[in-house]
Amino acid sequence: MSVDEDAIGKTVIELEKSFNERWSAGDNRGYLDAFADEVSYLDPILENILVGRDEVIAWIDSIYSNPHIVRSEYLNPQVHVSDAGDLAVLAYNLKTFVLDEDGKEKQLRAWNATHGYRLIDGQWRIVHSNWAFSRTVTEKIAS
């Protein structure tokens, strides 16, 4: 049986975009509902890795607020698929944009994102999530 890496890659990218679009509009549940029980998680303001769905959700809920993102650019997506077709690692660059005081778009953040997806009971679940700023900052933010 051969694995259709292109189809898996497209599926994972579309899932990621759908989760991110929900996040951008004020609904963080897309990502949170997609986390596997054993998910591991890193972001730029964490000192240590978080492991486990409940711990990760509690962390994100504690820092999340509606970012009011009006547009996102998904750049340079790369998907690596396991030989068995049940694990995919997605890495991409993300630029997010909000409206300024004059109603014009301005860039909010530039991210480097890496997510590991595993096919569990017929659904792609996030087993690892890593968010990093493409530029260093020192403030606590979640979008």
Coordinates of C-alpha atoms in Angstrom, one line a residue:
M1 CA 0.0 0.0 0.0
S2 CA 1.5 3.4 -1.0
V3 CA 0.9 6.6 1.0
D4 CA -0.5 9.6 -0.9
E5 CA 1.9 12.2 0.7
D6 CA 0.4 15.0 -1.4
A7 CA -3.1 14.3 -0.2
I8 CA -2.0 14.0 3.4
G9 CA 0.0 17.2 3.1
K10 CA -3.0 19.1 1.7
T11 CA -5.3 17.7 4.4
V12 CA -3.0 18.8 7.2
I13 CA -2.4 22.2 5.8
E14 CA -6.2 22.8 5.4
L15 CA -6.8 21.6 8.9
E16 CA -4.1 24.0 10.2
K17 CA -5.5 26.9 8.3
S18 CA -9.0 26.2 9.6
F19 CA -7.8 26.1 13.2
N20 CA -5.8 29.3 12.7
E21 CA -8.7 31.1 11.1
R22 CA -10.9 30.3 14.0
W23 CA -8.2 31.4 16.4
S24 CA -7.8 34.7 14.5
A25 CA -11.6 35.4 14.8
G26 CA -11.8 34.8 18.5
D27 CA -12.4 31.0 18.7
N28 CA -9.4 29.1 20.1
R29 CA -11.3 25.8 20.2
G30 CA -10.2 24.7 16.8
Y31 CA -6.7 24.1 18.0
L32 CA -7.7 23.0 21.5
D33 CA -10.2 20.4 20.3
A34 CA -7.5 19.0 17.9
F35 CA -4.9 18.3 20.5
A36 CA -4.3 14.7 21.3
D37 CA -4.3 13.5 24.9
E38 CA -0.5 13.3 24.9
V39 CA 0.2 16.6 23.1
S40 CA 3.5 18.4 23.8
Y41 CA 3.6 22.2 23.5
L42 CA 6.1 25.0 23.3
D43 CA 5.6 28.7 22.7
P44 CA 7.9 31.8 23.1
I45 CA 6.8 32.7 26.6
L46 CA 6.9 29.3 28.2
E47 CA 10.0 28.4 30.1
N48 CA 9.4 24.6 30.0
I49 CA 7.6 22.3 27.6
L50 CA 4.0 21.4 28.5
V51 CA 2.8 17.8 28.1
G52 CA -0.8 16.6 28.2
R53 CA -4.0 18.0 26.7
D54 CA -5.4 19.4 29.9
E55 CA -2.2 21.2 30.8
V56 CA -1.8 22.7 27.4
I57 CA -5.5 23.8 27.2
A58 CA -5.3 25.4 30.6
W59 CA -2.2 27.4 29.6
I60 CA -3.7 28.6 26.3
D61 CA -7.0 29.5 28.0
S62 CA -5.0 31.6 30.6
I63 CA -3.3 33.7 27.9
Y64 CA -5.8 33.8 25.0
S65 CA -7.7 36.9 24.0
N66 CA -9.4 37.6 20.6
P67 CA -6.5 38.9 18.4
H68 CA -8.9 40.4 15.8
I69 CA -6.7 39.1 13.0
V70 CA -8.1 40.2 9.6
R71 CA -5.6 38.4 7.4
S72 CA -3.0 35.7 7.6
E73 CA -0.2 34.7 5.2
Y74 CA 0.8 31.0 5.2
L75 CA 4.3 31.0 3.8
N76 CA 6.7 28.1 2.9
P77 CA 4.6 25.2 4.1
Q78 CA 6.5 21.9 4.3
V79 CA 4.9 18.6 5.3
H80 CA 6.8 15.5 6.0
V81 CA 4.8 12.3 6.1
S82 CA 5.8 9.0 7.7
D83 CA 6.1 5.9 5.5
A84 CA 3.0 4.5 7.2
G85 CA 1.0 7.7 6.4
D86 CA -0.1 8.1 10.0
L87 CA 2.2 10.9 11.1
A88 CA 2.8 14.2 9.4
V89 CA 5.0 17.1 10.5
L90 CA 4.0 20.5 9.2
A91 CA 6.3 23.5 9.4
Y92 CA 5.5 27.0 8.0
N93 CA 6.0 30.7 8.4
L94 CA 2.9 32.7 9.4
K95 CA 2.3 36.5 9.2
T96 CA -0.8 37.9 10.9
F97 CA -2.4 41.3 10.2
V98 CA -4.8 43.5 12.2
L99 CA -6.3 46.8 11.5
D100 CA -4.7 50.0 12.9
E101 CA -6.4 53.0 14.3
D102 CA -7.1 54.3 10.7
G103 CA -8.6 51.0 9.6
K104 CA -5.5 50.0 7.6
E105 CA -3.8 46.6 7.8
K106 CA -0.6 46.3 9.8
Q107 CA 1.4 43.2 10.6
L108 CA 0.8 42.0 14.1
R109 CA 3.2 39.1 14.3
A110 CA 5.6 36.9 12.3
W111 CA 5.7 33.2 13.5
N112 CA 7.6 30.1 12.8
A113 CA 5.2 27.2 13.4
T114 CA 5.8 23.4 13.6
H115 CA 3.1 20.9 14.3
G116 CA 3.1 17.2 14.5
Y117 CA -0.1 15.5 13.4
R118 CA -1.0 11.9 14.0
L119 CA -3.9 9.9 12.6
I120 CA -5.7 8.7 15.7
D121 CA -9.0 6.8 15.3
G122 CA -9.4 8.2 11.8
Q123 CA -8.8 11.8 12.7
W124 CA -5.7 14.0 12.4
R125 CA -4.8 15.1 15.9
I126 CA -2.0 17.5 17.0
V127 CA 0.6 15.6 19.0
H128 CA 3.2 18.4 19.1
S129 CA 2.8 22.1 18.7
N130 CA 5.7 24.6 18.6
W131 CA 5.2 28.4 18.1
A132 CA 8.3 30.6 17.8
F133 CA 8.6 34.3 16.9
S134 CA 10.5 34.9 13.7
R135 CA 11.8 37.9 15.6
T136 CA 12.6 38.1 19.3
V137 CA 10.3 40.0 21.6
T138 CA 9.9 40.1 25.4
E139 CA 6.2 40.7 26.0
K140 CA 3.7 37.9 26.9
I141 CA 1.3 37.5 23.9
A142 CA -0.7 34.7 22.3
S143 CA -1.4 35.9 18.8

